[in-house]
Amino acid sequence: MSNQFCSLKPFNTFNLDVHARHIVVAETAVELIDAWQTSQQQQQPVLLLGEGSNILFLEDFQGTVIVNRLKDIKVEESSSAWHLHIGAGENWHELVQYTLTKGFFGLENLAMIPGCVGSAPIQNIGAYGVELKNVCEYVDVLALATGEVRRLLAEECQFGYRDSVFKHQYQSGYAIVAVGLILKKHWVPITLYGDLSQLDAETVTPQQIFDAVCHMRSSKLPNPDVTGNAGSFFKNPLVDAERARSLAKNYPDIPLYPQEDNKVKLAAAWLIDRCDLKGFSVGGAAVHRQQALVLINQEQATSSDIVALAHEVRQRVGRKFNVWLEPEVRFIGASGEKDAVGVIG
């Protein structure tokens, strides 16, 4: 299905009224390839999109937006695990619900993360102590120029914090068409973060973790169907251990999460909150009052409003803590992705 000069409002959760020269909703690999190759022949920019839940369109897109809607779920059983093969266009939260009803456990901490399955490996999505890399077995990548599908095993995906090979080597000219997940039959609950820490790890069920995660997310995060947003706007910054100790001296209540390689993760929401920015607005954009990490389209915001708001948040946190936040959201200009830090300054 193809349309000319269509609104991208249904395809970005910020609900910004931006447009694309063409929109193609692809339900097969052949449609993906055809749309991409046609754009190349016409020398027009092209953007692959899932549900637009991690995107900020800076302006109208002067090319073709291809919406990936490849859907499929296959399940195989081994002696120790369930192996799921999921089409990239499947909705992530609906997949989490599906696994629970089937008795496949391990995704419950990742409930209510917006977006499609195909977007999950790009960001290495994570929440409440679980990241996609913990359950990923492989990712199937389609080379749009040749039609060849290559299967990348999890260790080849170079998963990092909100990072993967799909943001680098496989960013341009490739489309994720399927993701393979492995869910161990021996289920071990992860109850380290938030309200989950109040649950009894000895007796807790996957359903209880799912319910608690849904409650936490729905109580803190605005529904994009009601209030436009792209979830967590900034990444949680990583600093070295010495910098973390210095911050802890000045701010004894600062949350610190030790990581590998002598790094410590800080809570971006805490940093923003300590700058008294909850509810702060620029034009129609605002910092969410319940969760400081979320920037919202409060009242017919423009892209410029959101960029200006992000600039102010980054500057205030930087001046107070000497920690410089980087957007987690991808910034899309007229012809493709732009450096988000460079845009907001």
mmCIF file of C-alpha atoms in Angstrom:
data_model
loop_
_atom_site.group_PDB
_atom_site.id
_atom_site.type_symbol
_atom_site.label_atom_id
_atom_site.label_comp_id
_atom_site.label_asym_id
_atom_site.label_seq_id
_atom_site.Cartn_x
_atom_site.Cartn_y
_atom_site.Cartn_z
ATOM 1 C CA MET A 1 0.000 0.000 0.000
ATOM 2 C CA SER A 2 1.518 3.329 -1.034
ATOM 3 C CA ASN A 3 0.390 6.911 -0.554
ATOM 4 C CA GLN A 4 1.806 10.246 -1.627
ATOM 5 C CA PHE A 5 2.458 13.177 0.697
ATOM 6 C CA CYS A 6 0.948 11.334 3.655
ATOM 7 C CA SER A 7 0.808 12.379 7.258
ATOM 8 C CA LEU A 8 3.242 10.611 9.568
ATOM 9 C CA LYS A 9 1.090 11.433 12.589
ATOM 10 C CA PRO A 10 -0.159 7.805 12.906
ATOM 11 C CA PHE A 11 3.434 6.573 12.615
ATOM 12 C CA ASN A 12 5.149 8.545 15.393
ATOM 13 C CA THR A 13 4.148 8.347 19.048
ATOM 14 C CA PHE A 14 5.063 12.002 19.622
ATOM 15 C CA ASN A 15 1.951 12.595 17.450
ATOM 16 C CA LEU A 16 3.751 15.299 15.492
ATOM 17 C CA ASP A 17 2.025 16.527 12.357
ATOM 18 C CA VAL A 18 4.849 15.843 9.911
ATOM 19 C CA HIS A 19 4.670 14.330 6.444
ATOM 20 C CA ALA A 20 6.576 12.062 4.060
ATOM 21 C CA ARG A 21 6.677 12.144 0.283
ATOM 22 C CA HIS A 22 5.695 8.447 0.247
ATOM 23 C CA ILE A 23 4.636 5.896 2.846
ATOM 24 C CA VAL A 24 4.760 2.165 2.116
ATOM 25 C CA VAL A 25 3.365 -0.358 4.601
ATOM 26 C CA ALA A 26 5.280 -3.566 3.885
ATOM 27 C CA GLU A 27 3.797 -6.885 4.982
ATOM 28 C CA THR A 28 6.319 -9.093 3.146
ATOM 29 C CA ALA A 29 10.070 -9.089 2.526
ATOM 30 C CA VAL A 30 9.368 -8.623 -1.195
ATOM 31 C CA GLU A 31 7.441 -5.409 -0.479
ATOM 32 C CA LEU A 32 10.300 -4.178 1.707
ATOM 33 C CA ILE A 33 12.829 -4.840 -1.037
ATOM 34 C CA ASP A 34 10.676 -3.310 -3.800
ATOM 35 C CA ALA A 35 10.043 -0.113 -1.839
ATOM 36 C CA TRP A 36 13.709 0.283 -0.915
ATOM 37 C CA GLN A 37 15.013 -0.434 -4.423
ATOM 38 C CA THR A 38 12.483 1.955 -5.999
ATOM 39 C CA SER A 39 13.703 4.703 -3.646
ATOM 40 C CA GLN A 40 17.296 3.976 -4.621
ATOM 41 C CA GLN A 41 16.467 4.138 -8.330
ATOM 42 C CA GLN A 42 14.717 7.474 -7.814
ATOM 43 C CA GLN A 43 17.604 8.669 -5.637
ATOM 44 C CA GLN A 44 15.238 9.497 -2.805
ATOM 45 C CA PRO A 45 15.992 9.110 0.910
ATOM 46 C CA VAL A 46 14.376 6.146 2.639
ATOM 47 C CA LEU A 47 13.560 5.422 6.289
ATOM 48 C CA LEU A 48 12.538 2.091 7.790
ATOM 49 C CA LEU A 49 10.064 2.410 10.628
ATOM 50 C CA GLY A 50 8.406 0.083 13.126
ATOM 51 C CA GLU A 51 5.827 1.854 15.292
ATOM 52 C CA GLY A 52 7.700 5.169 15.495
ATOM 53 C CA SER A 53 7.935 4.919 19.286
ATOM 54 C CA ASN A 54 11.581 6.003 19.492
ATOM 55 C CA ILE A 55 11.603 8.672 16.779
ATOM 56 C CA LEU A 56 11.576 12.455 16.695
ATOM 57 C CA PHE A 57 10.845 13.809 13.220
ATOM 58 C CA LEU A 58 12.560 17.186 12.988
ATOM 59 C CA GLU A 59 10.752 18.135 9.749
ATOM 60 C CA ASP A 60 8.902 16.602 6.800
ATOM 61 C CA PHE A 61 10.707 13.582 5.345
ATOM 62 C CA GLN A 62 11.587 14.148 1.694
ATOM 63 C CA GLY A 63 11.507 10.510 0.648
ATOM 64 C CA THR A 64 9.877 7.155 1.371
ATOM 65 C CA VAL A 65 9.040 5.850 4.832
ATOM 66 C CA ILE A 66 8.755 2.055 4.797
ATOM 67 C CA VAL A 67 6.695 0.713 7.688
ATOM 68 C CA ASN A 68 7.789 -2.837 8.593
ATOM 69 C CA ARG A 69 4.725 -4.997 9.265
ATOM 70 C CA LEU A 70 6.164 -8.506 8.749
ATOM 71 C CA LYS A 71 4.240 -10.727 11.156
ATOM 72 C CA ASP A 72 4.847 -14.311 12.223
ATOM 73 C CA ILE A 73 5.354 -16.291 15.439
ATOM 74 C CA LYS A 74 6.824 -19.798 15.405
ATOM 75 C CA VAL A 75 7.735 -21.806 18.509
ATOM 76 C CA GLU A 76 10.087 -24.768 18.846
ATOM 77 C CA GLU A 77 10.789 -26.688 22.021
ATOM 78 C CA SER A 78 14.105 -28.122 23.211
ATOM 79 C CA SER A 79 14.824 -30.001 26.421
ATOM 80 C CA SER A 80 15.772 -26.821 28.312
ATOM 81 C CA ALA A 81 14.091 -23.924 26.515
ATOM 82 C CA TRP A 82 11.434 -22.525 24.231
ATOM 83 C CA HIS A 83 12.774 -21.057 20.983
ATOM 84 C CA LEU A 84 10.658 -18.299 19.443
ATOM 85 C CA HIS A 85 10.967 -16.961 15.891
ATOM 86 C CA ILE A 86 9.072 -13.653 15.663
ATOM 87 C CA GLY A 87 8.386 -11.420 12.674
ATOM 88 C CA ALA A 88 9.817 -7.917 13.017
ATOM 89 C CA GLY A 89 6.410 -6.258 12.644
ATOM 90 C CA GLU A 90 4.828 -7.934 15.661
ATOM 91 C CA ASN A 91 3.980 -5.621 18.577
ATOM 92 C CA TRP A 92 6.441 -6.125 21.449
ATOM 93 C CA HIS A 93 4.006 -5.872 24.382
ATOM 94 C CA GLU A 94 1.535 -8.204 22.673
ATOM 95 C CA LEU A 95 4.395 -10.695 22.286
ATOM 96 C CA VAL A 96 5.117 -10.476 26.028
ATOM 97 C CA GLN A 97 1.434 -11.168 26.750
ATOM 98 C CA TYR A 98 1.442 -14.077 24.281
ATOM 99 C CA THR A 99 4.442 -15.728 25.954
ATOM 100 C CA LEU A 100 2.812 -15.513 29.375
ATOM 101 C CA THR A 101 -0.393 -17.163 28.159
ATOM 102 C CA LYS A 102 1.664 -19.968 26.593
ATOM 103 C CA GLY A 103 3.756 -20.545 29.720
ATOM 104 C CA PHE A 104 7.009 -19.215 28.238
ATOM 105 C CA PHE A 105 8.651 -17.012 30.857
ATOM 106 C CA GLY A 106 11.481 -14.474 30.822
ATOM 107 C CA LEU A 107 10.022 -11.431 29.052
ATOM 108 C CA GLU A 108 7.770 -10.209 31.872
ATOM 109 C CA ASN A 109 10.212 -7.468 33.014
ATOM 110 C CA LEU A 110 10.035 -6.026 29.483
ATOM 111 C CA ALA A 111 6.252 -5.558 29.503
ATOM 112 C CA MET A 112 4.729 -2.364 28.091
ATOM 113 C CA ILE A 113 7.843 -1.281 26.204
ATOM 114 C CA PRO A 114 6.356 0.381 23.117
ATOM 115 C CA GLY A 115 7.343 -0.551 19.598
ATOM 116 C CA CYS A 116 7.799 -3.553 17.336
ATOM 117 C CA VAL A 117 9.851 -6.691 17.835
ATOM 118 C CA GLY A 118 12.214 -5.652 15.029
ATOM 119 C CA SER A 119 13.129 -2.463 16.881
ATOM 120 C CA ALA A 120 14.037 -4.313 20.086
ATOM 121 C CA PRO A 121 17.537 -5.442 19.014
ATOM 122 C CA ILE A 122 18.431 -2.052 17.538
ATOM 123 C CA GLN A 123 18.113 -0.387 20.935
ATOM 124 C CA ASN A 124 18.860 -3.533 22.949
ATOM 125 C CA ILE A 125 15.718 -2.619 24.874
ATOM 126 C CA GLY A 126 15.829 -3.108 28.605
ATOM 127 C CA ALA A 127 13.892 -2.507 31.807
ATOM 128 C CA TYR A 128 13.903 -3.594 35.437
ATOM 129 C CA GLY A 129 17.113 -5.621 35.246
ATOM 130 C CA VAL A 130 16.535 -7.414 31.919
ATOM 131 C CA GLU A 131 17.852 -6.500 28.470
ATOM 132 C CA LEU A 132 17.013 -8.028 25.116
ATOM 133 C CA LYS A 133 20.542 -9.472 24.907
ATOM 134 C CA ASN A 134 19.670 -11.725 27.883
ATOM 135 C CA VAL A 135 17.027 -13.556 25.830
ATOM 136 C CA CYS A 136 18.126 -13.039 22.214
ATOM 137 C CA GLU A 137 19.264 -16.084 20.243
ATOM 138 C CA TYR A 138 19.604 -14.489 16.791
ATOM 139 C CA VAL A 139 18.449 -11.672 14.517
ATOM 140 C CA ASP A 140 17.596 -12.193 10.823
ATOM 141 C CA VAL A 141 18.730 -9.267 8.662
ATOM 142 C CA LEU A 142 17.641 -8.646 5.087
ATOM 143 C CA ALA A 143 20.100 -7.004 2.678
ATOM 144 C CA LEU A 144 17.749 -4.780 0.712
ATOM 145 C CA ALA A 145 20.015 -4.516 -2.338
ATOM 146 C CA THR A 146 20.345 -8.287 -2.873
ATOM 147 C CA GLY A 147 17.386 -9.853 -1.038
ATOM 148 C CA GLU A 148 19.788 -12.061 0.934
ATOM 149 C CA VAL A 149 18.886 -12.839 4.555
ATOM 150 C CA ARG A 150 21.726 -13.244 7.034
ATOM 151 C CA ARG A 151 21.247 -14.693 10.526
ATOM 152 C CA LEU A 152 23.335 -12.924 13.164
ATOM 153 C CA LEU A 153 23.778 -14.867 16.389
ATOM 154 C CA ALA A 154 23.408 -12.855 19.597
ATOM 155 C CA GLU A 155 27.173 -12.576 20.096
ATOM 156 C CA GLU A 156 27.488 -11.044 16.608
ATOM 157 C CA CYS A 157 24.950 -8.313 17.402
ATOM 158 C CA GLN A 158 27.424 -6.361 19.578
ATOM 159 C CA PHE A 159 24.763 -5.529 22.130
ATOM 160 C CA GLY A 160 25.611 -2.663 24.474
ATOM 161 C CA TYR A 161 23.626 -0.190 26.544
ATOM 162 C CA ARG A 162 20.921 0.995 24.102
ATOM 163 C CA ASP A 163 23.289 0.012 21.325
ATOM 164 C CA SER A 164 23.938 -2.743 18.798
ATOM 165 C CA VAL A 165 25.507 -3.474 15.429
ATOM 166 C CA PHE A 166 22.168 -2.415 13.902
ATOM 167 C CA LYS A 167 22.965 1.213 14.748
ATOM 168 C CA HIS A 168 26.270 0.949 12.943
ATOM 169 C CA GLN A 169 27.306 -1.671 10.368
ATOM 170 C CA TYR A 170 23.714 -2.718 9.610
ATOM 171 C CA GLN A 171 22.039 0.679 9.900
ATOM 172 C CA SER A 172 21.764 1.515 6.212
ATOM 173 C CA GLY A 173 20.553 -0.787 3.455
ATOM 174 C CA TYR A 174 19.360 -3.517 5.813
ATOM 175 C CA ALA A 175 16.075 -4.435 7.462
ATOM 176 C CA ILE A 176 15.514 -6.675 10.459
ATOM 177 C CA VAL A 177 12.900 -9.210 9.364
ATOM 178 C CA ALA A 178 12.774 -11.562 12.368
ATOM 179 C CA VAL A 179 14.143 -12.021 15.884
ATOM 180 C CA GLY A 180 14.890 -15.311 17.607
ATOM 181 C CA LEU A 181 14.395 -15.495 21.362
ATOM 182 C CA ILE A 182 15.350 -18.268 23.781
ATOM 183 C CA LEU A 183 13.308 -18.557 26.970
ATOM 184 C CA LYS A 184 14.722 -21.040 29.473
ATOM 185 C CA LYS A 185 12.333 -23.536 31.039
ATOM 186 C CA HIS A 186 14.155 -23.069 34.341
ATOM 187 C CA TRP A 187 12.763 -19.632 35.157
ATOM 188 C CA VAL A 188 14.635 -17.329 37.533
ATOM 189 C CA PRO A 189 12.796 -14.145 38.580
ATOM 190 C CA ILE A 190 14.617 -10.810 38.298
ATOM 191 C CA THR A 191 13.331 -8.577 41.101
ATOM 192 C CA LEU A 192 16.134 -6.060 41.618
ATOM 193 C CA TYR A 193 14.509 -2.798 40.577
ATOM 194 C CA GLY A 194 11.606 -0.591 41.601
ATOM 195 C CA ASP A 195 8.548 -2.173 43.199
ATOM 196 C CA LEU A 196 9.785 -5.611 42.101
ATOM 197 C CA SER A 197 12.238 -5.574 45.020
ATOM 198 C CA GLN A 198 9.243 -5.805 47.376
ATOM 199 C CA LEU A 199 8.172 -9.138 45.875
ATOM 200 C CA ASP A 200 9.221 -12.428 47.476
ATOM 201 C CA ALA A 201 11.691 -14.006 45.051
ATOM 202 C CA GLU A 202 10.919 -17.437 46.503
ATOM 203 C CA THR A 203 7.214 -17.374 45.710
ATOM 204 C CA VAL A 204 6.743 -14.728 43.014
ATOM 205 C CA THR A 205 5.169 -15.770 39.704
ATOM 206 C CA PRO A 206 5.890 -14.420 36.194
ATOM 207 C CA GLN A 207 2.349 -13.027 36.091
ATOM 208 C CA GLN A 208 2.939 -11.069 39.311
ATOM 209 C CA ILE A 209 6.115 -9.543 37.883
ATOM 210 C CA PHE A 210 4.274 -8.694 34.645
ATOM 211 C CA ASP A 211 1.438 -7.065 36.619
ATOM 212 C CA ALA A 212 3.869 -5.082 38.798
ATOM 213 C CA VAL A 213 5.827 -3.845 35.756
ATOM 214 C CA CYS A 214 2.608 -2.820 34.000
ATOM 215 C CA HIS A 215 1.476 -0.965 37.121
ATOM 216 C CA MET A 216 4.803 0.863 37.497
ATOM 217 C CA ARG A 217 4.963 1.857 33.853
ATOM 218 C CA SER A 218 1.312 2.928 33.556
ATOM 219 C CA SER A 219 1.490 4.978 36.782
ATOM 220 C CA LYS A 220 4.635 6.841 35.684
ATOM 221 C CA LEU A 221 4.517 6.928 31.899
ATOM 222 C CA PRO A 222 1.912 8.750 29.810
ATOM 223 C CA ASN A 223 -0.089 6.774 27.253
ATOM 224 C CA PRO A 224 1.092 7.979 23.804
ATOM 225 C CA ASP A 225 -2.450 7.514 22.477
ATOM 226 C CA VAL A 226 -3.460 10.309 24.863
ATOM 227 C CA THR A 227 -0.283 12.360 25.311
ATOM 228 C CA GLY A 228 2.375 12.211 22.614
ATOM 229 C CA ASN A 229 5.764 10.968 23.806
ATOM 230 C CA ALA A 230 8.580 8.588 22.895
ATOM 231 C CA GLY A 231 9.125 7.040 26.323
ATOM 232 C CA SER A 232 12.520 7.654 27.916
ATOM 233 C CA PHE A 233 13.960 10.572 25.976
ATOM 234 C CA PHE A 234 17.496 10.397 27.388
ATOM 235 C CA LYS A 235 19.840 7.495 28.060
ATOM 236 C CA ASN A 236 20.914 6.815 31.635
ATOM 237 C CA PRO A 237 24.490 8.135 31.582
ATOM 238 C CA LEU A 238 27.526 5.959 32.316
ATOM 239 C CA VAL A 239 30.397 7.481 34.301
ATOM 240 C CA ASP A 240 33.600 6.023 35.705
ATOM 241 C CA ALA A 241 33.711 4.850 39.325
ATOM 242 C CA GLU A 242 35.773 7.824 40.472
ATOM 243 C CA ARG A 243 33.254 10.294 39.045
ATOM 244 C CA ALA A 244 30.434 8.339 40.711
ATOM 245 C CA ARG A 245 32.199 8.526 44.112
ATOM 246 C CA SER A 246 32.620 12.273 43.672
ATOM 247 C CA LEU A 247 28.920 12.713 42.905
ATOM 248 C CA ALA A 248 27.967 10.548 45.891
ATOM 249 C CA LYS A 249 29.980 12.811 48.212
ATOM 250 C CA ASN A 250 28.006 15.847 47.120
ATOM 251 C CA TYR A 251 24.683 14.031 46.682
ATOM 252 C CA PRO A 252 24.473 11.108 49.173
ATOM 253 C CA ASP A 253 21.042 10.044 47.900
ATOM 254 C CA ILE A 254 22.087 9.725 44.242
ATOM 255 C CA PRO A 255 21.168 6.286 42.809
ATOM 256 C CA LEU A 256 24.245 4.442 41.519
ATOM 257 C CA TYR A 257 24.197 1.194 39.528
ATOM 258 C CA PRO A 258 27.653 -0.423 39.116
ATOM 259 C CA GLN A 259 28.277 -1.887 35.649
ATOM 260 C CA GLU A 260 31.069 -3.749 33.917
ATOM 261 C CA ASP A 261 34.444 -2.153 33.081
ATOM 262 C CA ASN A 262 34.537 0.035 36.199
ATOM 263 C CA LYS A 263 31.541 2.036 34.978
ATOM 264 C CA VAL A 264 28.563 3.232 37.005
ATOM 265 C CA LYS A 265 25.122 3.949 35.558
ATOM 266 C CA LEU A 266 23.317 7.047 36.817
ATOM 267 C CA ALA A 267 19.568 7.606 36.752
ATOM 268 C CA ALA A 268 18.875 10.349 34.210
ATOM 269 C CA ALA A 269 15.393 10.868 35.685
ATOM 270 C CA TRP A 270 16.918 11.590 39.110
ATOM 271 C CA LEU A 271 19.353 14.116 37.637
ATOM 272 C CA ILE A 272 16.573 15.913 35.746
ATOM 273 C CA ASP A 273 14.287 15.863 38.781
ATOM 274 C CA ARG A 274 17.011 17.423 40.977
ATOM 275 C CA CYS A 275 17.116 20.324 38.539
ATOM 276 C CA ASP A 276 13.435 20.992 39.348
ATOM 277 C CA LEU A 277 12.426 20.407 35.733
ATOM 278 C CA LYS A 278 9.274 18.319 36.168
ATOM 279 C CA GLY A 279 6.483 20.218 34.436
ATOM 280 C CA PHE A 280 8.930 22.634 32.794
ATOM 281 C CA SER A 281 7.737 23.517 29.295
ATOM 282 C CA VAL A 282 8.898 25.125 26.071
ATOM 283 C CA GLY A 283 6.065 25.972 23.684
ATOM 284 C CA GLY A 284 3.809 22.920 23.532
ATOM 285 C CA ALA A 285 6.447 20.507 24.871
ATOM 286 C CA ALA A 286 6.982 19.697 28.538
ATOM 287 C CA VAL A 287 8.857 17.482 30.975
ATOM 288 C CA HIS A 288 6.367 14.932 32.304
ATOM 289 C CA ARG A 289 5.316 15.620 35.893
ATOM 290 C CA GLN A 290 5.363 11.952 36.974
ATOM 291 C CA GLN A 291 8.530 10.821 35.155
ATOM 292 C CA ALA A 292 11.216 13.393 34.442
ATOM 293 C CA LEU A 293 12.857 11.205 31.791
ATOM 294 C CA VAL A 294 9.852 11.594 29.488
ATOM 295 C CA LEU A 295 9.320 14.647 27.309
ATOM 296 C CA ILE A 296 5.732 15.066 26.165
ATOM 297 C CA ASN A 297 3.742 16.735 23.419
ATOM 298 C CA GLN A 298 1.589 18.615 25.900
ATOM 299 C CA GLU A 299 -0.258 20.943 23.562
ATOM 300 C CA GLN A 300 0.286 20.754 19.798
ATOM 301 C CA ALA A 301 4.060 20.848 20.200
ATOM 302 C CA THR A 302 6.312 21.297 17.206
ATOM 303 C CA SER A 303 9.561 19.443 16.647
ATOM 304 C CA SER A 304 11.370 22.696 17.449
ATOM 305 C CA ASP A 305 9.602 22.883 20.837
ATOM 306 C CA ILE A 306 10.825 19.392 21.743
ATOM 307 C CA VAL A 307 14.383 20.116 20.575
ATOM 308 C CA ALA A 308 14.475 23.378 22.555
ATOM 309 C CA LEU A 309 13.142 21.594 25.646
ATOM 310 C CA ALA A 310 15.719 18.808 25.301
ATOM 311 C CA HIS A 311 18.456 21.466 24.947
ATOM 312 C CA GLU A 312 17.369 23.174 28.155
ATOM 313 C CA VAL A 313 17.198 19.886 30.095
ATOM 314 C CA ARG A 314 20.659 18.839 28.878
ATOM 315 C CA GLN A 315 22.186 22.218 29.704
ATOM 316 C CA ARG A 316 20.706 22.449 33.195
ATOM 317 C CA VAL A 317 21.757 18.906 34.141
ATOM 318 C CA GLY A 318 25.189 19.510 32.631
ATOM 319 C CA ARG A 319 25.728 22.753 34.552
ATOM 320 C CA LYS A 320 24.585 21.275 37.878
ATOM 321 C CA PHE A 321 26.239 17.836 37.756
ATOM 322 C CA ASN A 322 28.800 18.101 34.920
ATOM 323 C CA VAL A 323 27.037 15.078 33.427
ATOM 324 C CA TRP A 324 25.871 15.541 29.835
ATOM 325 C CA LEU A 325 22.776 13.599 28.843
ATOM 326 C CA GLU A 326 22.451 12.043 25.399
ATOM 327 C CA PRO A 327 19.094 11.367 23.719
ATOM 328 C CA GLU A 328 17.931 7.781 23.456
ATOM 329 C CA VAL A 329 15.369 8.888 20.855
ATOM 330 C CA ARG A 330 16.496 8.908 17.203
ATOM 331 C CA PHE A 331 16.327 12.282 15.444
ATOM 332 C CA ILE A 332 15.155 12.173 11.801
ATOM 333 C CA GLY A 333 15.710 15.070 9.425
ATOM 334 C CA ALA A 334 14.450 15.643 5.877
ATOM 335 C CA SER A 335 16.756 13.033 4.367
ATOM 336 C CA GLY A 336 17.623 10.714 7.241
ATOM 337 C CA GLU A 337 18.949 10.331 10.772
ATOM 338 C CA LYS A 338 20.876 13.170 12.398
ATOM 339 C CA ASP A 339 23.254 13.266 15.352
ATOM 340 C CA ALA A 340 20.887 13.964 18.239
ATOM 341 C CA VAL A 341 23.499 15.520 20.525
ATOM 342 C CA GLY A 342 24.594 17.797 17.682
ATOM 343 C CA VAL A 343 20.991 18.880 17.103
ATOM 344 C CA ILE A 344 20.132 19.747 20.701
ATOM 345 C CA GLY A 345 23.550 21.190 21.592
#
